[in-house]
Amino acid sequence: MPDTSFLAWPFFEAEHRALRDEVATFAAAEVPGLVDHHDVDGTCRRLVRALGAAGLLRLSVPAPYGGAHERLDVRSLCVARETLAAADGLADFAFAMQGLGSGPISLFGREDQKAQVLPAVARGEAIAAFALSEPEAGSDVAALACTATPDGDGFVRLDGEKTWISNGGIADFYVVFCRTGEAPGARGLSAFLVPADTPGLTIAERIETIAPHPLARLAFENCRVPLENRIGGPGEGFKVAMATLDVFRSTVGAAALGFARAALDATLARVSTRKMFGGVLADLQMVQGTLADMAVDVDLAALAVYRAAWTKDQGAARVTREASLAKLVATEAAQRVVDHAVQLHGGLGVKAGSKVETLYREVRALRIYEGASDVQKVVIARQLLAATT
Ligand code: COS
């Protein structure tokens, strides 16, 4: 039985406990029948539809547009991601990207943009994607080079490339961050809603990773988009991206936590039954020491994640430091926990397709995407320094 005692912490309300049960039931009843890791596109399309039909994507958008809460409830997003991740990495991915991909519209879109896009996202009928990184600009967002230039008749023309784009190839729309040149660097970017079938937008490359999921490099060539598709004001793209990441970075930590809990559960089952030296593995003090290290990491990760989520849900204007800290702590901790799990499973830990082997591949990318651990440290330090000057 997974340990759910953390749900009694004061960060949570009754609805979060109920949500955890609801998502766990969905994960057990529906996810196994939908997932085929050899067909990630089909799997994610099926998962998004099923998550929508189950009402779980109502967590990904605000209430007036088909959502469950007046504004995004970060604790709910975290509880859902943690629970789905423990079941299957693609189930978490399919859920998470609906929120991240539509996040700029939920947070900064005009009413008509929200009405146009968000209800379909919540029903699982439109797949969303967040297109920020480029071949030469991932961590350094202010250096991005994809341009949006005025092209007469109320249009802009997008030219350039985006890469590592989750849902690339299956998304119905992309939120694309471009250089619009109002000022140099971070103050000269804007965000645009780009339907996937816009002429001039092509999938230049599908990218394979150690834990496969839909991922692509996008090319924009003379891609005309109505100026009214801009999300937020001119030159506000950097702020739109960062504020969206402020909400969703905690949820990356939550997914890592889900992987870590699954690894700890699998390990407890393994060491309690694996016979060794006339007893079981769990009798060995060295093994007990490792179990304790894993439990400490899981609890610290959970505290960091749900502190950040709760802080945002209390109405904090910015949770940049808390969200970065949560992502850093939880993803690094989860990596250690999963590695211990592999070690304590022995050969089974590296057997292709075993639960901990899968977790080992799944957890690695979380220390990189939505801001690598090194970047989170920069963000945390800057927040500290800014508060002292
Ligand atoms: N919310 C709102 N505004 C923010 C913000 C946030 N979280 N973070 C920064 N800003 C604002 C700043 O206040 C600043 O505004 P002013 O120009 O009015 O002072 C402006 O945006 C520029 O901020 P800053 O000077 O910090 O920009 P930098 O280019 O130095 O930012 C970091 C550097 C590393 C912090 C940034 O590029 C970053 O977070 N990179 C990681 C991005 C990432 O996660 N990439 C992965 C791809 S997405 S899957």
mmCIF file of C-alpha atoms in Angstrom, residues 42-294:
data_model
loop_
_atom_site.group_PDB
_atom_site.id
_atom_site.type_symbol
_atom_site.label_atom_id
_atom_site.label_comp_id
_atom_site.label_asym_id
_atom_site.label_seq_id
_atom_site.Cartn_x
_atom_site.Cartn_y
_atom_site.Cartn_z
ATOM 1 C CA GLY A 42 -1.110 7.109 -30.012
ATOM 2 C CA THR A 43 -0.704 6.559 -26.295
ATOM 3 C CA CYS A 44 -0.630 10.269 -25.500
ATOM 4 C CA ARG A 45 -3.621 10.982 -27.719
ATOM 5 C CA ARG A 46 -5.585 8.213 -25.971
ATOM 6 C CA LEU A 47 -4.448 9.401 -22.536
ATOM 7 C CA VAL A 48 -5.419 13.016 -23.196
ATOM 8 C CA ARG A 49 -8.879 11.943 -24.378
ATOM 9 C CA ALA A 50 -9.340 9.657 -21.359
ATOM 10 C CA LEU A 51 -8.068 12.259 -18.885
ATOM 11 C CA GLY A 52 -10.477 14.753 -20.444
ATOM 12 C CA ALA A 53 -13.408 12.333 -20.329
ATOM 13 C CA ALA A 54 -12.645 11.580 -16.667
ATOM 14 C CA GLY A 55 -12.772 15.311 -15.891
ATOM 15 C CA LEU A 56 -9.159 15.406 -14.698
ATOM 16 C CA LEU A 57 -8.033 17.977 -17.272
ATOM 17 C CA ARG A 58 -10.424 20.422 -15.621
ATOM 18 C CA LEU A 59 -7.472 20.938 -13.270
ATOM 19 C CA SER A 60 -5.404 22.300 -16.175
ATOM 20 C CA VAL A 61 -7.493 25.412 -16.917
ATOM 21 C CA PRO A 62 -9.348 28.059 -14.863
ATOM 22 C CA ALA A 63 -13.043 27.692 -13.984
ATOM 23 C CA PRO A 64 -14.839 30.018 -16.376
ATOM 24 C CA TYR A 65 -13.361 28.029 -19.271
ATOM 25 C CA GLY A 66 -14.173 24.485 -18.213
ATOM 26 C CA GLY A 67 -11.786 24.359 -15.263
ATOM 27 C CA ALA A 68 -12.305 23.054 -11.740
ATOM 28 C CA HIS A 69 -10.988 26.108 -9.836
ATOM 29 C CA GLU A 70 -11.273 29.864 -10.236
ATOM 30 C CA ARG A 71 -7.531 29.912 -10.919
ATOM 31 C CA LEU A 72 -5.108 27.017 -11.357
ATOM 32 C CA ASP A 73 -4.806 25.134 -8.067
ATOM 33 C CA VAL A 74 -1.164 24.123 -7.915
ATOM 34 C CA ARG A 75 -1.673 21.587 -5.132
ATOM 35 C CA SER A 76 -4.236 19.761 -7.273
ATOM 36 C CA LEU A 77 -1.878 19.791 -10.255
ATOM 37 C CA CYS A 78 0.877 18.394 -8.017
ATOM 38 C CA VAL A 79 -1.305 15.682 -6.444
ATOM 39 C CA ALA A 80 -2.463 14.599 -9.912
ATOM 40 C CA ARG A 81 1.056 14.569 -11.373
ATOM 41 C CA GLU A 82 2.509 12.732 -8.396
ATOM 42 C CA THR A 83 -0.187 10.044 -8.568
ATOM 43 C CA LEU A 84 -0.072 9.638 -12.349
ATOM 44 C CA ALA A 85 3.749 9.557 -12.412
ATOM 45 C CA ALA A 86 3.789 6.740 -9.883
ATOM 46 C CA ALA A 87 1.580 4.775 -12.287
ATOM 47 C CA ASP A 88 3.165 5.651 -15.631
ATOM 48 C CA GLY A 89 5.460 8.357 -17.003
ATOM 49 C CA LEU A 90 3.396 8.927 -20.132
ATOM 50 C CA ALA A 91 0.190 9.334 -18.107
ATOM 51 C CA ASP A 92 1.905 12.087 -16.125
ATOM 52 C CA PHE A 93 3.319 13.612 -19.309
ATOM 53 C CA ALA A 94 -0.042 13.684 -21.117
ATOM 54 C CA PHE A 95 -1.671 15.363 -18.119
ATOM 55 C CA ALA A 96 1.158 17.834 -17.455
ATOM 56 C CA MET A 97 1.544 19.169 -20.967
ATOM 57 C CA GLN A 98 -2.125 20.154 -21.226
ATOM 58 C CA GLY A 99 -1.532 22.557 -18.342
ATOM 59 C CA LEU A 100 1.896 23.834 -19.376
ATOM 60 C CA GLY A 101 0.946 24.206 -23.049
ATOM 61 C CA SER A 102 -2.179 26.204 -22.275
ATOM 62 C CA GLY A 103 -0.692 27.913 -19.182
ATOM 63 C CA PRO A 104 0.286 31.156 -20.955
ATOM 64 C CA ILE A 105 -3.317 31.492 -22.193
ATOM 65 C CA SER A 106 -4.802 30.693 -18.765
ATOM 66 C CA LEU A 107 -2.518 33.253 -17.114
ATOM 67 C CA PHE A 108 -2.173 36.000 -19.750
ATOM 68 C CA GLY A 109 -4.675 35.329 -22.561
ATOM 69 C CA ARG A 110 -7.548 37.620 -23.526
ATOM 70 C CA GLU A 111 -11.070 36.409 -22.777
ATOM 71 C CA ASP A 112 -11.670 35.467 -26.409
ATOM 72 C CA GLN A 113 -8.410 33.496 -26.559
ATOM 73 C CA LYS A 114 -9.311 31.631 -23.389
ATOM 74 C CA ALA A 115 -12.811 30.867 -24.680
ATOM 75 C CA GLN A 116 -11.389 29.685 -27.994
ATOM 76 C CA VAL A 117 -8.809 27.270 -26.580
ATOM 77 C CA LEU A 118 -9.224 26.295 -22.944
ATOM 78 C CA PRO A 119 -12.564 24.380 -22.954
ATOM 79 C CA ALA A 120 -11.210 22.017 -25.648
ATOM 80 C CA VAL A 121 -8.009 21.528 -23.606
ATOM 81 C CA ALA A 122 -10.093 20.658 -20.550
ATOM 82 C CA ARG A 123 -12.200 18.155 -22.497
ATOM 83 C CA GLY A 124 -9.083 16.500 -23.897
ATOM 84 C CA GLU A 125 -10.112 17.451 -27.426
ATOM 85 C CA ALA A 126 -7.165 19.783 -28.138
ATOM 86 C CA ILE A 127 -3.534 18.903 -27.356
ATOM 87 C CA ALA A 128 -1.372 21.787 -26.145
ATOM 88 C CA ALA A 129 2.363 22.503 -26.418
ATOM 89 C CA PHE A 130 4.764 25.098 -24.985
ATOM 90 C CA ALA A 131 7.465 26.079 -27.501
ATOM 91 C CA LEU A 132 10.259 28.007 -25.801
ATOM 92 C CA SER A 133 13.629 26.228 -26.215
ATOM 93 C CA GLU A 134 15.735 26.596 -29.327
ATOM 94 C CA PRO A 135 18.848 24.840 -30.594
ATOM 95 C CA GLU A 136 20.965 27.746 -29.259
ATOM 96 C CA ALA A 137 18.768 28.954 -26.384
ATOM 97 C CA GLY A 138 17.324 26.719 -23.696
ATOM 98 C CA SER A 139 18.541 27.865 -20.298
ATOM 99 C CA ASP A 140 19.219 31.410 -21.551
ATOM 100 C CA VAL A 141 15.694 32.317 -22.613
ATOM 101 C CA ALA A 142 16.559 35.974 -23.280
ATOM 102 C CA ALA A 143 18.874 34.773 -26.082
ATOM 103 C CA LEU A 144 16.166 33.110 -28.147
ATOM 104 C CA ALA A 145 16.365 33.903 -31.853
ATOM 105 C CA CYS A 146 13.080 32.824 -33.465
ATOM 106 C CA THR A 147 11.607 36.063 -34.835
ATOM 107 C CA ALA A 148 8.104 37.406 -35.275
ATOM 108 C CA THR A 149 8.119 40.357 -37.667
ATOM 109 C CA PRO A 150 5.171 42.513 -38.779
ATOM 110 C CA ASP A 151 3.849 41.240 -42.109
ATOM 111 C CA GLY A 152 1.081 43.658 -43.053
ATOM 112 C CA ASP A 153 -2.717 43.248 -42.660
ATOM 113 C CA GLY A 154 -2.478 42.544 -38.924
ATOM 114 C CA PHE A 155 -0.161 39.536 -39.313
ATOM 115 C CA VAL A 156 3.293 38.618 -38.040
ATOM 116 C CA ARG A 157 5.704 36.247 -39.780
ATOM 117 C CA LEU A 158 7.478 33.639 -37.667
ATOM 118 C CA ASP A 159 10.917 32.424 -38.743
ATOM 119 C CA GLY A 160 13.275 30.175 -36.819
ATOM 120 C CA GLU A 161 13.369 26.909 -34.907
ATOM 121 C CA LYS A 162 12.164 25.464 -31.612
ATOM 122 C CA THR A 163 13.446 22.214 -30.201
ATOM 123 C CA TRP A 164 12.793 19.707 -27.389
ATOM 124 C CA ILE A 165 9.127 20.590 -27.766
ATOM 125 C CA SER A 166 6.957 18.174 -25.811
ATOM 126 C CA ASN A 167 3.860 17.110 -27.771
ATOM 127 C CA GLY A 168 5.712 18.278 -30.888
ATOM 128 C CA GLY A 169 4.073 16.401 -33.755
ATOM 129 C CA ILE A 170 0.772 15.653 -32.000
ATOM 130 C CA ALA A 171 -0.200 19.060 -30.605
ATOM 131 C CA ASP A 172 -3.173 20.950 -32.003
ATOM 132 C CA PHE A 173 -1.580 24.267 -31.071
ATOM 133 C CA TYR A 174 1.742 25.633 -29.877
ATOM 134 C CA VAL A 175 2.434 28.660 -27.696
ATOM 135 C CA VAL A 176 5.554 30.001 -29.381
ATOM 136 C CA PHE A 177 7.935 32.529 -27.844
ATOM 137 C CA CYS A 178 9.570 34.828 -30.387
ATOM 138 C CA ARG A 179 11.817 37.835 -30.603
ATOM 139 C CA THR A 180 9.702 40.863 -31.487
ATOM 140 C CA GLY A 181 12.420 43.403 -30.793
ATOM 141 C CA GLU A 182 10.701 46.001 -28.561
ATOM 142 C CA ALA A 183 13.984 46.081 -26.598
ATOM 143 C CA PRO A 184 17.137 43.983 -26.470
ATOM 144 C CA GLY A 185 17.202 40.669 -24.586
ATOM 145 C CA ALA A 186 14.429 39.619 -22.230
ATOM 146 C CA ARG A 187 12.284 42.711 -22.859
ATOM 147 C CA GLY A 188 11.980 42.081 -26.591
ATOM 148 C CA LEU A 189 10.083 38.785 -26.680
ATOM 149 C CA SER A 190 6.380 38.017 -27.250
ATOM 150 C CA ALA A 191 4.260 34.869 -27.120
ATOM 151 C CA PHE A 192 1.966 33.705 -29.935
ATOM 152 C CA LEU A 193 -0.740 31.081 -30.222
ATOM 153 C CA VAL A 194 0.062 29.079 -33.354
ATOM 154 C CA PRO A 195 -2.383 26.405 -34.587
ATOM 155 C CA ALA A 196 -0.492 23.280 -35.659
ATOM 156 C CA ASP A 197 -1.862 23.435 -39.197
ATOM 157 C CA THR A 198 -0.553 26.964 -39.850
ATOM 158 C CA PRO A 199 1.280 26.974 -43.221
ATOM 159 C CA GLY A 200 5.030 27.467 -42.692
ATOM 160 C CA LEU A 201 5.125 25.424 -39.456
ATOM 161 C CA THR A 202 6.662 21.984 -39.975
ATOM 162 C CA ILE A 203 7.950 19.180 -37.802
ATOM 163 C CA ALA A 204 11.636 19.221 -38.766
ATOM 164 C CA GLU A 205 12.653 16.250 -36.621
ATOM 165 C CA ARG A 206 11.173 13.799 -34.146
ATOM 166 C CA ILE A 207 13.529 13.301 -31.194
ATOM 167 C CA GLU A 208 14.056 9.948 -29.466
ATOM 168 C CA THR A 209 14.982 9.957 -25.778
ATOM 169 C CA ILE A 210 15.761 7.297 -23.159
ATOM 170 C CA ALA A 211 12.172 7.500 -21.895
ATOM 171 C CA PRO A 212 10.326 8.089 -25.184
ATOM 172 C CA HIS A 213 7.529 10.620 -25.387
ATOM 173 C CA PRO A 214 6.298 12.854 -28.212
ATOM 174 C CA LEU A 215 9.133 15.323 -28.731
ATOM 175 C CA ALA A 216 10.117 17.348 -31.779
ATOM 176 C CA ARG A 217 12.104 20.108 -33.361
ATOM 177 C CA LEU A 218 9.819 22.609 -35.087
ATOM 178 C CA ALA A 219 10.711 24.798 -38.060
ATOM 179 C CA PHE A 220 8.979 28.096 -38.803
ATOM 180 C CA GLU A 221 9.484 29.513 -42.263
ATOM 181 C CA ASN A 222 7.430 32.448 -43.391
ATOM 182 C CA CYS A 223 4.748 31.241 -40.962
ATOM 183 C CA ARG A 224 2.024 33.920 -40.921
ATOM 184 C CA VAL A 225 0.065 34.293 -37.696
ATOM 185 C CA PRO A 226 -2.586 36.948 -36.926
ATOM 186 C CA LEU A 227 -1.202 39.601 -34.591
ATOM 187 C CA GLU A 228 -4.322 39.073 -32.475
ATOM 188 C CA ASN A 229 -2.866 35.632 -31.590
ATOM 189 C CA ARG A 230 -0.282 37.359 -29.391
ATOM 190 C CA ILE A 231 -0.648 36.251 -25.766
ATOM 191 C CA GLY A 232 0.037 39.129 -23.390
ATOM 192 C CA GLY A 233 1.449 42.468 -24.457
ATOM 193 C CA PRO A 234 4.219 43.210 -26.938
ATOM 194 C CA GLY A 235 7.596 42.545 -25.308
ATOM 195 C CA GLU A 236 5.992 40.601 -22.426
ATOM 196 C CA GLY A 237 6.936 37.146 -23.698
ATOM 197 C CA PHE A 238 9.743 36.586 -21.189
ATOM 198 C CA LYS A 239 7.443 37.421 -18.297
ATOM 199 C CA VAL A 240 4.717 35.162 -19.749
ATOM 200 C CA ALA A 241 7.196 32.275 -19.997
ATOM 201 C CA MET A 242 8.687 32.768 -16.542
ATOM 202 C CA ALA A 243 5.352 33.217 -14.763
ATOM 203 C CA THR A 244 4.046 30.061 -16.463
ATOM 204 C CA LEU A 245 7.149 28.168 -15.356
ATOM 205 C CA ASP A 246 6.676 29.536 -11.824
ATOM 206 C CA VAL A 247 3.355 27.646 -11.701
ATOM 207 C CA PHE A 248 4.476 24.458 -13.399
ATOM 208 C CA ARG A 249 7.974 23.958 -11.978
ATOM 209 C CA SER A 250 6.525 22.760 -8.674
ATOM 210 C CA THR A 251 4.537 20.196 -10.626
ATOM 211 C CA VAL A 252 7.733 18.828 -12.191
ATOM 212 C CA GLY A 253 8.929 18.278 -8.638
ATOM 213 C CA ALA A 254 5.644 16.490 -7.944
ATOM 214 C CA ALA A 255 6.157 14.135 -10.878
ATOM 215 C CA ALA A 256 9.663 13.381 -9.590
ATOM 216 C CA LEU A 257 8.115 12.681 -6.215
ATOM 217 C CA GLY A 258 5.698 10.226 -7.821
ATOM 218 C CA PHE A 259 8.592 8.377 -9.444
ATOM 219 C CA ALA A 260 10.458 8.350 -6.116
ATOM 220 C CA ARG A 261 7.466 7.007 -4.180
ATOM 221 C CA ALA A 262 6.945 4.259 -6.761
ATOM 222 C CA ALA A 263 10.643 3.356 -6.480
ATOM 223 C CA LEU A 264 10.487 3.268 -2.686
ATOM 224 C CA ASP A 265 7.320 1.132 -2.712
ATOM 225 C CA ALA A 266 8.843 -1.336 -5.180
ATOM 226 C CA THR A 267 12.007 -1.477 -3.075
ATOM 227 C CA LEU A 268 10.161 -2.100 0.187
ATOM 228 C CA ALA A 269 8.332 -4.998 -1.437
ATOM 229 C CA ARG A 270 11.574 -6.346 -2.857
ATOM 230 C CA VAL A 271 13.770 -6.167 0.265
ATOM 231 C CA SER A 272 11.027 -7.640 2.441
ATOM 232 C CA THR A 273 10.796 -10.793 0.326
ATOM 233 C CA ARG A 274 14.229 -11.305 -1.247
ATOM 234 C CA LYS A 275 15.967 -14.107 0.649
ATOM 235 C CA MET A 276 19.582 -13.533 1.552
ATOM 236 C CA PHE A 277 22.109 -14.813 4.100
ATOM 237 C CA GLY A 278 19.475 -16.869 5.886
ATOM 238 C CA GLY A 279 17.017 -13.998 6.153
ATOM 239 C CA VAL A 280 15.711 -11.304 3.819
ATOM 240 C CA LEU A 281 17.500 -8.319 2.336
ATOM 241 C CA ALA A 282 15.734 -5.928 4.712
ATOM 242 C CA ASP A 283 17.446 -7.599 7.692
ATOM 243 C CA LEU A 284 20.776 -6.093 6.673
ATOM 244 C CA GLN A 285 21.589 -2.830 8.405
ATOM 245 C CA MET A 286 23.241 -1.440 5.316
ATOM 246 C CA VAL A 287 19.988 -1.973 3.437
ATOM 247 C CA GLN A 288 18.046 -0.329 6.272
ATOM 248 C CA GLY A 289 20.379 2.658 6.011
ATOM 249 C CA THR A 290 19.579 2.978 2.322
ATOM 250 C CA LEU A 291 15.837 2.669 2.987
ATOM 251 C CA ALA A 292 16.115 5.481 5.526
ATOM 252 C CA ASP A 293 17.995 7.670 3.011
ATOM 253 C CA MET A 294 15.248 7.012 0.471
#
